[in-house]
Amino acid sequence: MSKAVEPRELRLGVNIDHVATIRNARGGLHPDPLRAAHASVAAGADGITAHLREDRRHISDTDIARLKRELTRPLNLEMAATQEMLEIALRHVPNACCLVPERREERTTEGGLDVVRGGKLLARVVGSLREAGIRVSLFIEPDEKAIKAAAGLGADIVELHTGRYCELALADDATGVAGEVQRLARAATAAEAAGLEVHAGHGLTYNTVAAVARMPEIVELNIGHFLIGEAIFTGLGASIAHMRKLMGEARAGQAQRQGGRKATDAVPKPRSGPAKR
Ligand code: PXP
């Protein structure tokens, strides 16, 4: 019988961008992303993530200043690797910056950073942030080349893009899901072996979180859109608490299975998709 192993802690970073999306739809002050951040922390979030986009479509500069001033948990600032964003990050000094690719016409962050070709600029931004004591994360595809490049750039962390996995799950493509879960698991192992802290996120839901939460190298998940959407029906505290419960259960199962099945065996059922209510 395999021995139970104490699982590594798996943190939840709650992305509050879409609270700001709703606020901005009316141009007023409600709902307030800072209030959502406090509620998320009260419900068990280990940190708060906010993406200051070049077009300021959701989170604003003022939101970042307020979050940094008032949050009691680490702030992870998502941003493009531009001079403007670098200056903002250096002004506020969040705990971590997650560098993401950004195109104005996209609805959300599509695809990981081109760490292989984006070399010089990324190296400068990574270096400046790290000099200021900010931990640097690079949002990348679960791909060995990208991992090597991220390590070469001196990043502390890679966040593995789970968007493709979640899209395949939504499409009920069991074969595609199995392949993508394997790709993520291999990438998590390679990233840890390269000395990087491993995070993951994008598109995760109640139905897709377990397969990622089981991967023992991953220590943080960043989840936003689904949690804020679920909050419409159940409240923010309840949606976060349920996500945390699923993460914890998946993690505990993974620990007991070490030495037996691998995380790559953990393929969600074919009929996985969004929460059906
Ligand atoms: N991680 C990164 C780097 C992202 O860009 C996003 C989306 O802003 C997320 C995680 C969260 O994705 P979602 O809102 O789909 O949960």
GROMACS .gro file of C-alpha atoms and ligand atoms in nm:
model
  293
    1MET     CA    1   0.000   0.000   0.000
    2SER     CA    2   0.137   0.346  -0.084
    3LYS     CA    3   0.214   0.566   0.216
    4ALA     CA    4   0.008   0.884   0.265
    5VAL     CA    5   0.227   1.187   0.194
    6GLU     CA    6   0.154   1.533   0.332
    7PRO     CA    7   0.048   1.738   0.026
    8ARG     CA    8   0.215   2.069  -0.047
    9GLU     CA    9   0.002   2.372   0.019
   10LEU     CA   10  -0.205   2.484  -0.280
   11ARG     CA   11  -0.291   2.855  -0.267
   12LEU     CA   12  -0.586   3.025  -0.433
   13GLY     CA   13  -0.540   3.367  -0.586
   14VAL     CA   14  -0.875   3.528  -0.664
   15ASN     CA   15  -0.881   3.748  -0.971
   16ILE     CA   16  -1.124   4.037  -0.917
   17ASP     CA   17  -1.105   4.195  -1.266
   18HIS     CA   18  -1.465   4.119  -1.349
   19VAL     CA   19  -1.602   4.295  -1.045
   20ALA     CA   20  -1.449   4.603  -1.209
   21THR     CA   21  -1.599   4.500  -1.545
   22ILE     CA   22  -1.948   4.518  -1.391
   23ARG     CA   23  -1.871   4.847  -1.215
   24ASN     CA   24  -1.740   5.002  -1.536
   25ALA     CA   25  -2.053   4.899  -1.729
   26ARG     CA   26  -2.227   5.185  -1.545
   27GLY     CA   27  -1.926   5.404  -1.484
   28GLY     CA   28  -1.989   5.444  -1.110
   29LEU     CA   29  -1.831   5.301  -0.797
   30HIS     CA   30  -2.039   4.985  -0.748
   31PRO     CA   31  -1.950   4.700  -0.720
   32ASP     CA   32  -1.616   4.790  -0.564
   33PRO     CA   33  -1.324   4.555  -0.647
   34LEU     CA   34  -1.158   4.638  -0.313
   35ARG     CA   35  -1.467   4.524  -0.126
   36ALA     CA   36  -1.462   4.206  -0.336
   37ALA     CA   37  -1.095   4.159  -0.246
   38HIS     CA   38  -1.174   4.188   0.127
   39ALA     CA   39  -1.467   3.945   0.087
   40SER     CA   40  -1.242   3.703  -0.104
   41VAL     CA   41  -0.979   3.709   0.171
   42ALA     CA   42  -1.250   3.655   0.433
   43ALA     CA   43  -1.371   3.353   0.232
   44GLY     CA   44  -1.024   3.197   0.216
   45ALA     CA   45  -0.836   3.354  -0.076
   46ASP     CA   46  -0.460   3.345  -0.016
   47GLY     CA   47  -0.400   3.639  -0.246
   48ILE     CA   48  -0.566   3.879  -0.486
   49THR     CA   49  -0.488   3.910  -0.855
   50ALA     CA   50  -0.576   4.211  -1.067
   51HIS     CA   51  -0.488   4.277  -1.430
   52LEU     CA   52  -0.424   4.642  -1.518
   53ARG     CA   53  -0.479   4.636  -1.892
   54GLU     CA   54  -0.341   4.894  -2.128
   55ASP     CA   55  -0.698   5.001  -2.221
   56ARG     CA   56  -0.814   5.002  -1.853
   57ARG     CA   57  -1.126   4.810  -1.950
   58HIS     CA   58  -1.173   4.677  -1.597
   59ILE     CA   59  -0.916   4.743  -1.322
   60SER     CA   60  -0.807   5.108  -1.293
   61ASP     CA   61  -0.490   5.271  -1.165
   62THR     CA   62  -0.683   5.384  -0.858
   63ASP     CA   63  -0.793   5.024  -0.792
   64ILE     CA   64  -0.429   4.913  -0.789
   65ALA     CA   65  -0.332   5.193  -0.549
   66ARG     CA   66  -0.621   5.107  -0.313
   67LEU     CA   67  -0.553   4.732  -0.329
   68LYS     CA   68  -0.186   4.782  -0.253
   69ARG     CA   69  -0.263   5.017   0.036
   70GLU     CA   70  -0.540   4.818   0.201
   71LEU     CA   71  -0.500   4.449   0.123
   72THR     CA   72  -0.393   4.217   0.403
   73ARG     CA   73  -0.285   3.943   0.159
   74PRO     CA   74  -0.036   3.947  -0.129
   75LEU     CA   75  -0.128   4.139  -0.441
   76ASN     CA   76  -0.038   3.981  -0.774
   77LEU     CA   77  -0.041   4.248  -1.045
   78GLU     CA   78  -0.097   4.109  -1.393
   79MET     CA   79   0.039   4.331  -1.664
   80ALA     CA   80   0.191   4.349  -2.009
   81ALA     CA   81   0.568   4.390  -2.029
   82THR     CA   82   0.563   4.757  -2.131
   83GLN     CA   83   0.748   5.064  -2.002
   84GLU     CA   84   0.421   5.219  -1.876
   85MET     CA   85   0.328   4.909  -1.675
   86LEU     CA   86   0.681   4.867  -1.545
   87GLU     CA   87   0.672   5.221  -1.404
   88ILE     CA   88   0.334   5.158  -1.240
   89ALA     CA   89   0.457   4.833  -1.085
   90LEU     CA   90   0.771   5.002  -0.953
   91ARG     CA   91   0.556   5.278  -0.800
   92HIS     CA   92   0.326   5.037  -0.612
   93VAL     CA   93   0.562   4.742  -0.551
   94PRO     CA   94   0.308   4.456  -0.540
   95ASN     CA   95   0.420   4.120  -0.401
   96ALA     CA   96   0.431   3.972  -0.747
   97CYS     CA   97   0.388   4.072  -1.108
   98CYS     CA   98   0.261   3.823  -1.361
   99LEU     CA   99   0.367   3.925  -1.710
  100VAL     CA  100   0.106   3.842  -1.971
  101PRO     CA  101   0.071   3.901  -2.344
  102GLU     CA  102  -0.186   4.166  -2.428
  103ARG     CA  103  -0.367   4.262  -2.745
  104ARG     CA  104  -0.635   4.528  -2.746
  105GLU     CA  105  -0.876   4.331  -2.959
  106GLU     CA  106  -0.872   4.017  -2.741
  107ARG     CA  107  -1.153   3.947  -2.496
  108THR     CA  108  -0.921   3.788  -2.243
  109THR     CA  109  -0.556   3.682  -2.233
  110GLU     CA  110  -0.530   3.445  -2.528
  111GLY     CA  111  -0.223   3.223  -2.525
  112GLY     CA  112   0.092   3.250  -2.320
  113LEU     CA  113   0.378   3.496  -2.347
  114ASP     CA  114   0.619   3.452  -2.633
  115VAL     CA  115   0.911   3.409  -2.397
  116VAL     CA  116   1.130   3.262  -2.668
  117ARG     CA  117   1.109   3.559  -2.908
  118GLY     CA  118   1.024   3.832  -2.654
  119GLY     CA  119   1.369   3.795  -2.497
  120LYS     CA  120   1.530   4.139  -2.467
  121LEU     CA  121   1.232   4.343  -2.350
  122LEU     CA  122   1.117   4.069  -2.115
  123ALA     CA  123   1.465   4.032  -1.969
  124ARG     CA  124   1.476   4.407  -1.895
  125VAL     CA  125   1.131   4.410  -1.732
  126VAL     CA  126   1.198   4.091  -1.532
  127GLY     CA  127   1.532   4.233  -1.413
  128SER     CA  128   1.386   4.570  -1.307
  129LEU     CA  129   1.097   4.413  -1.118
  130ARG     CA  130   1.322   4.166  -0.939
  131GLU     CA  131   1.564   4.443  -0.844
  132ALA     CA  132   1.271   4.617  -0.676
  133GLY     CA  133   1.201   4.304  -0.472
  134ILE     CA  134   0.893   4.204  -0.674
  135ARG     CA  135   0.851   3.833  -0.751
  136VAL     CA  136   0.813   3.781  -1.124
  137SER     CA  137   0.584   3.530  -1.285
  138LEU     CA  138   0.561   3.461  -1.659
  139PHE     CA  139   0.230   3.338  -1.799
  140ILE     CA  140   0.328   3.071  -2.050
  141GLU     CA  141   0.192   2.782  -2.250
  142PRO     CA  142   0.268   2.445  -2.088
  143ASP     CA  143   0.559   2.392  -2.321
  144GLU     CA  144   0.915   2.286  -2.252
  145LYS     CA  145   1.077   2.552  -2.471
  146ALA     CA  146   0.882   2.827  -2.294
  147ILE     CA  147   0.985   2.687  -1.954
  148LYS     CA  148   1.353   2.686  -2.048
  149ALA     CA  149   1.324   3.042  -2.180
  150ALA     CA  150   1.143   3.157  -1.864
  151ALA     CA  151   1.417   3.009  -1.645
  152GLY     CA  152   1.678   3.174  -1.866
  153LEU     CA  153   1.509   3.512  -1.820
  154GLY     CA  154   1.549   3.484  -1.443
  155ALA     CA  155   1.177   3.457  -1.359
  156ASP     CA  156   1.084   3.329  -1.013
  157ILE     CA  157   0.759   3.169  -1.122
  158VAL     CA  158   0.580   3.037  -1.428
  159GLU     CA  159   0.203   3.038  -1.447
  160LEU     CA  160   0.090   2.760  -1.680
  161HIS     CA  161  -0.195   2.858  -1.912
  162THR     CA  162  -0.487   2.621  -1.852
  163GLY     CA  163  -0.711   2.789  -2.112
  164ARG     CA  164  -0.679   2.522  -2.379
  165TYR     CA  165  -0.750   2.244  -2.128
  166CYS     CA  166  -1.063   2.427  -2.009
  167GLU     CA  167  -1.185   2.494  -2.364
  168LEU     CA  168  -1.149   2.124  -2.451
  169ALA     CA  169  -1.339   2.032  -2.134
  170LEU     CA  170  -1.619   2.272  -2.228
  171ALA     CA  171  -1.635   2.107  -2.570
  172ASP     CA  172  -1.662   1.763  -2.404
  173ASP     CA  173  -1.350   1.650  -2.590
  174ALA     CA  174  -1.228   1.374  -2.358
  175THR     CA  175  -0.931   1.278  -2.575
  176GLY     CA  176  -0.821   1.639  -2.609
  177VAL     CA  177  -0.861   1.692  -2.234
  178ALA     CA  178  -0.647   1.385  -2.157
  179GLY     CA  179  -0.372   1.512  -2.386
  180GLU     CA  180  -0.378   1.862  -2.242
  181VAL     CA  181  -0.377   1.737  -1.881
  182GLN     CA  182  -0.068   1.534  -1.966
  183ARG     CA  183   0.094   1.837  -2.128
  184LEU     CA  184   0.024   2.047  -1.816
  185ALA     CA  185   0.154   1.774  -1.584
  186ARG     CA  186   0.475   1.734  -1.786
  187ALA     CA  187   0.523   2.111  -1.792
  188ALA     CA  188   0.470   2.137  -1.414
  189THR     CA  189   0.736   1.873  -1.356
  190ALA     CA  190   0.979   2.038  -1.599
  191ALA     CA  191   0.923   2.384  -1.451
  192GLU     CA  192   0.992   2.266  -1.098
  193ALA     CA  193   1.302   2.081  -1.218
  194ALA     CA  194   1.419   2.411  -1.375
  195GLY     CA  195   1.395   2.576  -1.032
  196LEU     CA  196   1.074   2.768  -1.099
  197GLU     CA  197   0.774   2.800  -0.868
  198VAL     CA  198   0.472   2.665  -1.057
  199HIS     CA  199   0.131   2.833  -1.075
  200ALA     CA  200  -0.159   2.771  -1.313
  201GLY     CA  201  -0.473   2.944  -1.425
  202HIS     CA  202  -0.719   3.064  -1.686
  203GLY     CA  203  -1.070   2.937  -1.744
  204LEU     CA  204  -1.077   2.706  -1.440
  205THR     CA  205  -1.419   2.603  -1.308
  206TYR     CA  206  -1.557   2.364  -1.046
  207ASN     CA  207  -1.545   2.091  -1.310
  208THR     CA  208  -1.193   2.150  -1.433
  209VAL     CA  209  -1.003   2.248  -1.119
  210ALA     CA  210  -0.936   1.901  -0.975
  211ALA     CA  211  -0.711   1.769  -1.253
  212VAL     CA  212  -0.484   2.073  -1.212
  213ALA     CA  213  -0.503   2.086  -0.832
  214ARG     CA  214  -0.377   1.725  -0.824
  215MET     CA  215  -0.048   1.815  -0.991
  216PRO     CA  216   0.191   1.813  -0.694
  217GLU     CA  217   0.432   2.077  -0.829
  218ILE     CA  218   0.162   2.343  -0.865
  219VAL     CA  219   0.142   2.563  -0.556
  220GLU     CA  220  -0.099   2.837  -0.669
  221LEU     CA  221  -0.408   2.862  -0.887
  222ASN     CA  222  -0.537   3.198  -1.009
  223ILE     CA  223  -0.909   3.195  -1.079
  224GLY     CA  224  -1.141   3.483  -1.161
  225HIS     CA  225  -1.418   3.480  -1.418
  226PHE     CA  226  -1.592   3.162  -1.302
  227LEU     CA  227  -1.584   3.259  -0.934
  228ILE     CA  228  -1.727   3.604  -1.000
  229GLY     CA  229  -1.991   3.453  -1.231
  230GLU     CA  230  -2.091   3.190  -0.972
  231ALA     CA  231  -2.111   3.464  -0.710
  232ILE     CA  232  -2.422   3.594  -0.892
  233PHE     CA  233  -2.599   3.275  -0.789
  234THR     CA  234  -2.439   3.176  -0.460
  235GLY     CA  235  -2.251   3.480  -0.331
  236LEU     CA  236  -1.877   3.542  -0.353
  237GLY     CA  237  -1.794   3.381  -0.018
  238ALA     CA  238  -1.976   3.060  -0.113
  239SER     CA  239  -1.823   3.036  -0.461
  240ILE     CA  240  -1.471   3.078  -0.322
  241ALA     CA  241  -1.530   2.840  -0.032
  242HIS     CA  242  -1.658   2.571  -0.269
  243MET     CA  243  -1.361   2.615  -0.505
  244ARG     CA  244  -1.124   2.587  -0.210
  245LYS     CA  245  -1.300   2.270  -0.097
  246LEU     CA  246  -1.260   2.112  -0.442
  247MET     CA  247  -0.895   2.215  -0.454
  248GLY     CA  248  -0.831   2.069  -0.109
  249GLU     CA  249  -1.005   1.741  -0.189
  250ALA     CA  250  -0.812   1.700  -0.515
  251ARG     CA  251  -0.486   1.780  -0.341
  252ALA     CA  252  -0.547   1.532  -0.060
  253GLY     CA  253  -0.632   1.257  -0.312
  254GLN     CA  254  -0.311   1.330  -0.497
  255ALA     CA  255  -0.104   1.291  -0.183
  256GLN     CA  256  -0.242   0.947  -0.104
  257ARG     CA  257  -0.179   0.833  -0.459
  258GLN     CA  258   0.188   0.928  -0.473
  259GLY     CA  259   0.385   0.616  -0.557
  260GLY     CA  260   0.078   0.478  -0.732
  261ARG     CA  261  -0.110   0.659  -1.006
  262LYS     CA  262   0.035   0.979  -1.144
  263ALA     CA  263  -0.143   1.312  -1.176
  264THR     CA  264  -0.156   1.247  -1.550
  265ASP     CA  265  -0.404   0.964  -1.487
  266ALA     CA  266  -0.645   1.213  -1.344
  267VAL     CA  267  -0.860   1.287  -1.644
  268PRO     CA  268  -1.197   1.452  -1.583
  269LYS     CA  269  -1.505   1.256  -1.693
  270PRO     CA  270  -1.602   1.306  -2.059
  271ARG     CA  271  -1.909   1.510  -1.968
  272SER     CA  272  -1.708   1.777  -1.786
  273GLY     CA  273  -1.793   2.138  -1.858
  274PRO     CA  274  -1.929   2.440  -1.678
  275ALA     CA  275  -2.131   2.395  -1.363
  276LYS     CA  276  -2.477   2.289  -1.474
  277ARG     CA  277  -2.744   2.446  -1.264
  278PXP     N1  278  -0.405   3.389  -1.486
  278PXP     C1  279  -0.379   3.481  -1.581
  278PXP     C2  280  -0.237   3.507  -1.614
  278PXP     C3  281  -0.482   3.552  -1.646
  278PXP     O1  282  -0.453   3.642  -1.740
  278PXP     C4  283  -0.616   3.528  -1.605
  278PXP     C5  284  -0.727   3.607  -1.667
  278PXP     O2  285  -0.713   3.741  -1.632
  278PXP     C6  286  -0.638   3.433  -1.505
  278PXP     C7  287  -0.531   3.363  -1.448
  278PXP     C8  288  -0.776   3.404  -1.454
  278PXP     O3  289  -0.851   3.350  -1.557
  278PXP     P1  290  -1.007   3.333  -1.537
  278PXP     O4  291  -1.062   3.470  -1.516
  278PXP     O5  292  -1.052   3.271  -1.666
  278PXP     O6  293  -1.027   3.246  -1.419
   0.00000   0.00000   0.00000
